[in-house]
Short mmCIF file of C-alpha atoms in Angstrom, two decimals:
data_model
loop_
_atom_site.label_atom_id
_atom_site.label_comp_id
_atom_site.label_asym_id
_atom_site.label_seq_id
_atom_site.Cartn_x
_atom_site.Cartn_y
_atom_site.Cartn_z
CA MET A 1271 0.00 0.00 0.00
CA THR A 1272 1.47 3.32 -0.98
CA THR A 1273 0.81 6.73 0.45
CA PRO A 1274 -1.27 8.83 -1.89
CA GLU A 1275 1.36 11.50 -2.38
CA LEU A 1276 4.08 9.11 -3.44
CA ASP A 1277 2.56 6.80 -5.97
CA ALA A 1278 5.50 4.51 -6.32
CA SER A 1279 3.70 1.53 -7.75
CA GLY A 1280 1.02 3.07 -9.94
CA ALA A 1281 1.00 3.55 -13.66
CA GLU A 1282 3.39 6.25 -14.73
CA PRO A 1283 2.32 9.23 -16.76
CA ALA A 1284 4.36 10.12 -19.84
CA VAL A 1285 7.56 11.97 -19.03
CA PHE A 1286 6.36 14.96 -21.03
CA ALA A 1287 2.71 15.79 -20.49
CA GLU A 1288 2.69 18.37 -23.29
CA PRO A 1289 4.96 19.17 -26.25
CA TRP A 1290 6.13 22.49 -24.79
CA GLN A 1291 7.71 20.57 -21.91
CA ALA A 1292 9.84 18.56 -24.33
CA GLU A 1293 10.79 21.78 -26.15
CA ALA A 1294 11.75 23.55 -22.94
CA PHE A 1295 13.78 20.51 -21.91
CA ALA A 1296 15.60 20.43 -25.25
CA LEU A 1297 16.34 24.17 -25.14
CA VAL A 1298 18.22 23.75 -21.87
CA ILE A 1299 20.21 20.76 -23.13
CA HIS A 1300 21.02 22.58 -26.36
CA LEU A 1301 22.07 25.85 -24.69
CA GLN A 1302 24.40 24.14 -22.26
CA ARG A 1303 25.91 22.03 -25.04
CA THR A 1304 26.65 25.18 -27.03
CA GLY A 1305 28.14 26.87 -24.00
CA ALA A 1306 25.46 29.54 -23.42
CA PHE A 1307 25.52 28.48 -19.78
CA THR A 1308 27.02 25.72 -17.68
CA TRP A 1309 25.34 22.86 -15.89
CA SER A 1310 26.13 24.43 -12.57
CA GLU A 1311 24.49 27.67 -13.58
CA TRP A 1312 21.48 25.79 -14.85
CA THR A 1313 20.95 23.59 -11.81
CA GLN A 1314 21.36 26.59 -9.52
CA ALA A 1315 18.79 28.55 -11.53
CA LEU A 1316 16.37 25.62 -11.40
CA ALA A 1317 16.89 25.03 -7.71
CA THR A 1318 16.33 28.72 -7.00
CA GLU A 1319 13.12 28.71 -9.01
CA ILE A 1320 11.82 25.57 -7.30
CA ALA A 1321 12.66 26.96 -3.88
CA ALA A 1322 10.95 30.28 -4.62
CA ALA A 1323 7.78 28.83 -6.06
CA GLY A 1324 5.38 26.74 -4.05
CA GLU A 1325 5.47 23.23 -5.43
CA ALA A 1326 2.59 20.96 -6.24
CA ALA A 1327 2.95 17.83 -4.12
CA ASP A 1328 2.97 15.56 -7.16
CA GLY A 1329 5.67 17.48 -9.00
CA ALA A 1330 3.15 18.34 -11.71
CA ARG A 1331 4.51 21.85 -12.09
CA TYR A 1332 8.09 20.73 -12.55
CA TYR A 1333 8.38 21.93 -16.15
CA GLU A 1334 6.72 25.23 -15.27
CA HIS A 1335 9.60 25.81 -12.87
CA TRP A 1336 11.96 24.56 -15.56
CA LEU A 1337 10.64 27.15 -18.03
CA ALA A 1338 10.72 29.99 -15.49
CA ALA A 1339 14.31 29.09 -14.59
CA LEU A 1340 15.27 29.09 -18.27
CA GLU A 1341 13.71 32.52 -18.83
CA SER A 1342 15.48 33.83 -15.78
CA LEU A 1343 18.88 32.48 -16.85
CA VAL A 1344 18.46 33.65 -20.45
CA THR A 1345 17.62 37.20 -19.37
CA HIS A 1346 20.33 37.30 -16.70
CA ARG A 1347 22.93 36.21 -19.20
CA GLY A 1348 21.73 38.85 -21.65
CA LEU A 1349 20.82 36.26 -24.29
CA ALA A 1350 17.40 37.90 -24.65
CA ALA A 1351 15.67 40.76 -22.88
CA ARG A 1352 12.65 40.12 -20.68
CA GLU A 1353 10.61 42.70 -22.62
CA ALA A 1354 11.57 41.08 -25.91
CA LEU A 1355 10.35 37.71 -24.65
CA VAL A 1356 7.02 39.18 -23.55
CA ALA A 1357 6.57 41.01 -26.86
CA ARG A 1358 7.43 37.88 -28.80
CA LYS A 1359 4.95 35.83 -26.80
CA GLU A 1360 2.21 38.34 -27.62
CA ALA A 1361 3.20 38.21 -31.27
CA TRP A 1362 2.83 34.42 -31.30
CA ALA A 1363 -0.58 34.63 -29.64
CA GLU A 1364 -1.74 37.07 -32.29
CA ALA A 1365 -0.28 34.91 -35.02
CA TYR A 1366 -2.40 31.97 -33.84
CA GLU A 1367 -5.53 34.07 -33.65
CA ARG A 1368 -5.21 35.35 -37.20
CA THR A 1369 -4.11 32.07 -38.84
CA PRO A 1370 -6.90 29.88 -40.23
CA HIS A 1371 -6.92 26.22 -39.30
CA GLY A 1372 -4.74 24.07 -41.45
CA GLN A 1373 -2.22 26.78 -42.20
CA PRO A 1374 1.16 26.99 -40.54
CA VAL A 1375 1.37 29.67 -37.85
CA THR A 1376 4.12 32.15 -38.61
CA LEU A 1377 5.07 35.53 -37.26
CA SER A 1378 4.24 38.32 -39.71
CA MET B 1199 -17.49 39.57 -46.03
CA PRO B 1200 -15.42 42.16 -44.19
CA PRO B 1201 -13.50 41.03 -41.15
CA PRO B 1202 -14.87 42.06 -37.79
CA ASP B 1203 -13.55 45.23 -36.32
CA ASP B 1204 -10.80 43.57 -34.37
CA HIS B 1205 -7.44 45.13 -33.70
CA ARG B 1206 -5.77 41.77 -34.12
CA HIS B 1207 -6.52 41.89 -37.80
CA ASP B 1208 -5.15 45.33 -38.20
CA ARG B 1209 -1.66 44.20 -39.03
CA GLY B 1210 -1.36 45.17 -42.64
CA HIS B 1211 -1.98 41.88 -44.34
CA SER B 1212 -4.76 41.37 -46.83
CA HIS B 1213 -8.28 40.93 -45.59
CA ASP B 1214 -9.57 39.31 -48.70
CA HIS B 1215 -11.01 36.24 -47.00
CA ASP B 1216 -12.86 35.35 -43.86
CA HIS B 1217 -10.67 35.54 -40.78
CA ASP B 1218 -13.26 34.41 -38.30
CA HIS B 1219 -11.61 31.02 -38.01
CA GLY B 1220 -8.28 31.82 -36.45
CA GLN B 1221 -6.79 29.29 -34.06
CA ALA B 1222 -6.97 29.47 -30.31
CA PRO B 1223 -3.45 30.16 -29.08
CA PRO B 1224 -1.82 27.36 -27.10
CA SER B 1225 -1.16 27.69 -23.38
CA ASP B 1226 0.83 30.54 -21.90
CA MET B 1227 3.71 28.13 -21.25
CA ALA B 1228 3.73 26.93 -24.86
CA LEU B 1229 3.80 30.53 -26.10
CA ARG B 1230 6.67 31.38 -23.77
CA VAL B 1231 8.67 28.44 -25.10
CA LYS B 1232 7.95 29.53 -28.67
CA ALA B 1233 9.07 33.05 -27.79
CA LEU B 1234 12.35 31.78 -26.32
CA GLU B 1235 13.04 29.43 -29.18
CA SER B 1236 12.27 31.91 -31.97
CA LEU B 1237 14.18 34.80 -30.39
CA LEU B 1238 17.23 32.70 -29.60
CA ALA B 1239 17.15 31.12 -33.05
CA GLU B 1240 17.21 34.58 -34.65
CA LYS B 1241 20.31 35.38 -32.64
CA GLY B 1242 21.95 32.19 -33.80
CA LEU B 1243 21.99 30.76 -30.29
CA VAL B 1244 19.57 27.95 -31.02
CA ASP B 1245 19.32 25.58 -33.95
CA PRO B 1246 15.73 24.28 -34.23
CA ALA B 1247 16.93 21.09 -35.93
CA ALA B 1248 19.21 20.39 -32.98
CA LEU B 1249 16.25 20.79 -30.63
CA ASP B 1250 14.25 18.23 -32.58
CA ALA B 1251 17.20 15.84 -32.47
CA ILE B 1252 17.52 16.22 -28.71
CA ILE B 1253 13.82 15.53 -28.15
CA ASP B 1254 13.95 12.51 -30.42
CA THR B 1255 17.04 11.17 -28.68
CA TYR B 1256 15.63 11.53 -25.21
CA GLU B 1257 12.18 10.25 -26.05
CA HIS B 1258 13.20 7.29 -28.15
CA LYS B 1259 16.88 6.46 -27.93
CA VAL B 1260 18.25 7.19 -24.49
CA GLY B 1261 16.47 5.41 -21.78
CA PRO B 1262 17.32 3.07 -19.02
CA ARG B 1263 18.64 0.60 -21.61
CA ASN B 1264 21.92 2.53 -21.70
CA GLY B 1265 22.30 2.14 -17.96
CA ALA B 1266 21.27 -1.51 -18.16
CA ARG B 1267 24.08 -2.20 -20.61
CA VAL B 1268 26.53 -0.52 -18.27
CA VAL B 1269 25.36 -2.61 -15.31
CA ALA B 1270 25.35 -5.87 -17.27
CA ARG B 1271 28.91 -5.19 -18.41
CA ALA B 1272 29.95 -4.51 -14.85
CA TRP B 1273 28.39 -7.82 -13.76
CA THR B 1274 30.32 -9.80 -16.37
CA ASP B 1275 33.59 -7.91 -16.67
CA PRO B 1276 35.41 -7.30 -13.36
CA ALA B 1277 37.94 -4.97 -14.97
CA PHE B 1278 35.14 -2.84 -16.42
CA ARG B 1279 33.43 -2.85 -13.04
CA GLN B 1280 36.59 -1.44 -11.47
CA ARG B 1281 36.79 1.28 -14.10
CA LEU B 1282 33.11 2.10 -13.69
CA LEU B 1283 33.39 2.52 -9.94
CA ALA B 1284 36.58 4.56 -10.32
CA ASP B 1285 35.36 6.87 -13.11
CA ALA B 1286 31.84 6.28 -14.34
CA THR B 1287 31.94 9.07 -16.91
CA ALA B 1288 34.92 7.52 -18.68
CA ALA B 1289 33.42 4.05 -18.41
CA ILE B 1290 30.12 4.94 -20.07
CA ILE B 1291 31.94 6.72 -22.88
CA GLU B 1292 33.89 3.51 -23.36
CA LEU B 1293 30.55 1.75 -23.98
CA GLY B 1294 29.51 4.40 -26.45
CA CYS B 1295 26.77 5.92 -24.33
CA ASP B 1296 28.27 9.31 -23.98
CA GLY B 1297 25.28 11.49 -23.31
CA GLY B 1298 27.19 14.61 -24.12
CA LEU B 1299 27.80 16.96 -21.26
CA GLU B 1300 24.80 15.49 -19.45
CA GLY B 1301 26.87 12.40 -18.80
CA ARG B 1302 29.61 14.27 -17.01
CA PHE B 1303 30.34 13.90 -13.35
CA LEU B 1304 28.61 10.55 -13.17
CA VAL B 1305 29.38 8.41 -10.13
CA ALA B 1306 28.43 4.72 -9.99
CA LEU B 1307 27.54 3.25 -6.59
CA GLU B 1308 27.71 -0.48 -6.06
CA ASN B 1309 25.10 -2.28 -3.99
CA THR B 1310 26.49 -5.13 -1.91
CA PRO B 1311 25.07 -7.51 0.69
CA GLU B 1312 26.13 -4.91 3.28
CA VAL B 1313 25.19 -1.63 1.60
CA HIS B 1314 22.13 -0.46 -0.30
CA ASN B 1315 22.43 2.83 -2.19
CA LEU B 1316 19.56 5.17 -2.97
CA VAL B 1317 19.75 8.19 -5.27
CA VAL B 1318 17.79 11.40 -4.91
CA CYS B 1319 18.18 15.05 -5.76
CA THR B 1320 16.58 17.17 -3.08
CA LEU B 1321 17.45 20.44 -4.77
CA CYS B 1322 16.34 20.23 -8.35
CA SER B 1323 15.77 16.63 -9.36
CA CYS B 1324 19.07 16.17 -11.13
CA TYR B 1325 19.09 12.79 -12.78
CA PRO B 1326 21.69 10.69 -14.62
CA TRP B 1327 20.06 11.31 -17.99
CA ALA B 1328 22.92 9.93 -20.03
CA VAL B 1329 22.38 6.45 -18.66
CA LEU B 1330 18.77 6.47 -17.47
CA GLY B 1331 16.97 8.74 -19.91
CA LEU B 1332 14.28 10.98 -18.47
CA PRO B 1333 13.27 10.77 -14.85
CA PRO B 1334 9.98 9.22 -13.76
CA VAL B 1335 7.44 11.66 -12.40
CA TRP B 1336 7.73 10.45 -8.82
CA TYR B 1337 11.48 11.12 -8.82
CA LYS B 1338 10.72 14.82 -9.26
CA SER B 1339 7.98 14.92 -6.63
CA PRO B 1340 8.62 16.80 -3.37
CA PRO B 1341 7.53 13.80 -1.23
CA TYR B 1342 10.17 11.55 -2.75
CA ARG B 1343 12.84 14.22 -2.58
CA SER B 1344 12.23 15.06 1.06
CA ARG B 1345 11.37 11.62 2.40
CA ALA B 1346 14.16 9.72 0.66
CA VAL B 1347 16.55 11.63 2.90
CA ILE B 1348 14.71 11.52 6.22
CA ASP B 1349 13.11 8.08 5.92
CA PRO B 1350 14.83 6.08 3.20
CA ARG B 1351 13.75 2.69 4.54
CA GLY B 1352 10.14 3.85 4.64
CA VAL B 1353 10.33 5.10 1.06
CA LEU B 1354 11.97 1.86 -0.08
CA ALA B 1355 9.22 -0.15 1.64
CA GLU B 1356 6.65 1.75 -0.42
CA PHE B 1357 8.46 0.57 -3.51
CA GLY B 1358 8.14 -2.95 -2.15
CA LEU B 1359 11.76 -3.13 -1.10
CA ARG B 1360 12.38 -4.30 2.47
CA ILE B 1361 15.97 -3.69 3.44
CA PRO B 1362 17.09 -5.83 6.40
CA ASP B 1363 18.20 -3.87 9.46
CA GLU B 1364 21.75 -5.16 9.17
CA VAL B 1365 22.11 -3.68 5.68
CA GLU B 1366 23.25 -0.08 5.67
CA VAL B 1367 21.17 2.29 3.53
CA ARG B 1368 23.17 5.13 2.00
CA VAL B 1369 21.29 8.05 0.46
CA TRP B 1370 23.13 10.02 -2.22
CA ASP B 1371 21.85 13.51 -2.83
CA SER B 1372 22.84 14.74 -6.28
CA THR B 1373 24.40 18.16 -6.63
CA ALA B 1374 24.98 20.54 -9.47
CA GLU B 1375 28.30 18.81 -10.03
CA VAL B 1376 27.63 15.15 -9.40
CA ARG B 1377 24.88 12.74 -10.30
CA TYR B 1378 24.68 9.12 -9.33
CA MET B 1379 23.59 5.78 -10.65
CA VAL B 1380 23.31 2.57 -8.67
CA VAL B 1381 24.84 -0.72 -9.78
CA PRO B 1382 22.39 -3.23 -8.29
CA GLU B 1383 23.46 -6.65 -7.09
CA ARG B 1384 23.51 -9.31 -9.75
CA PRO B 1385 20.46 -11.55 -9.28
CA ALA B 1386 21.17 -15.07 -8.04
CA GLY B 1387 20.79 -17.87 -10.53
CA THR B 1388 22.22 -15.96 -13.48
CA GLU B 1389 25.63 -17.63 -13.64
CA GLY B 1390 26.81 -17.99 -17.19
CA TRP B 1391 24.22 -15.58 -18.61
CA THR B 1392 25.24 -13.39 -21.51
CA GLU B 1393 25.61 -9.66 -21.05
CA GLU B 1394 22.57 -9.09 -23.26
CA ALA B 1395 20.37 -11.45 -21.24
CA LEU B 1396 21.56 -9.87 -18.01
CA ALA B 1397 20.77 -6.37 -19.29
CA ALA B 1398 17.11 -7.37 -19.53
CA LEU B 1399 17.11 -7.88 -15.75
CA VAL B 1400 18.32 -4.38 -15.00
CA THR B 1401 15.39 -2.06 -14.34
CA ARG B 1402 15.45 1.69 -14.18
CA ASP B 1403 14.26 1.55 -10.57
CA SER B 1404 17.14 -0.74 -9.63
CA MET B 1405 19.58 1.88 -10.93
CA ILE B 1406 17.93 4.60 -8.83
CA GLY B 1407 18.05 2.26 -5.85
CA VAL B 1408 14.31 1.84 -5.30
CA GLY B 1409 14.29 -1.64 -6.81
CA ARG B 1410 16.45 -4.69 -7.36
CA GLY B 1411 17.55 -6.46 -10.51
CA LEU B 1412 14.78 -8.76 -11.73
CA ALA B 1413 14.79 -12.41 -10.80
CA PRO B 1414 15.89 -14.67 -13.68
CA GLU B 1415 12.40 -16.10 -14.16
CA ALA B 1416 11.03 -12.57 -14.71
CA ALA B 1417 13.04 -12.28 -17.91
CA ALA B 1418 11.34 -15.22 -19.55
#
């Protein structure tokens, strides 16, 4: 019998619940391989993010913390500006809203 | 039919067909990832093809089978076992499962009749990706991360693993610099087995330390 919060024996969900999680994961691997930041810097950024945010008991928000840590590291290292990321996010949202189904979504 | 009076359509492209059927944007998280990826790609910091390759590798190619090969080799080749315990990073490269930089700073811990090793990362869920692929969801959960340290025997019992009192349980908390894998004990009754057959007995959980190698009959 397992405790409800640590379901050690139950069926396991997929490692990535949604495609963006896989993409965020790959971005971190790629950026450290190319030397944009080191593993130490990354794990410290992730640990800081996890410590600062309240965690869901089942770890369900793990990749949300992962993404926030990546944004934080990218802006701190000057790889992209926070405002530029926000503006680009808005641009993507608008691109989806104006693109008919069946057509690739691209930034104008 | 003219488009509705919507500022989103006021972006200078032609309005010669019906725009009522735009797509709902994906989640905020998905948009943030797209923003990161597209901005960094424009700066030449990210190659989208490399991202696809990484996802494909981790979803389909790396997995606990890499680690299982390492363990099976250690069970059958005493000299390799020595090298693995002395320098696991070099040993896995020798077997061709260099996971890139993710495989660095790997330390292999050998279970014995006297010592049972358990791996956790209380800080950020570091995981030996190069040999084990992606971590299971429970490995990243706060209950596992906190309780593995304060009550390892209790956690192991929940995984169905009863460790006798006379066996020492060592908990290894990964750091930014070091990540660990466990070399489980070779199951009894596997004398003379090939490395390939042995690898089938090595589970992911046994290499985290929350399980054992499978019994020989389980491989049938």
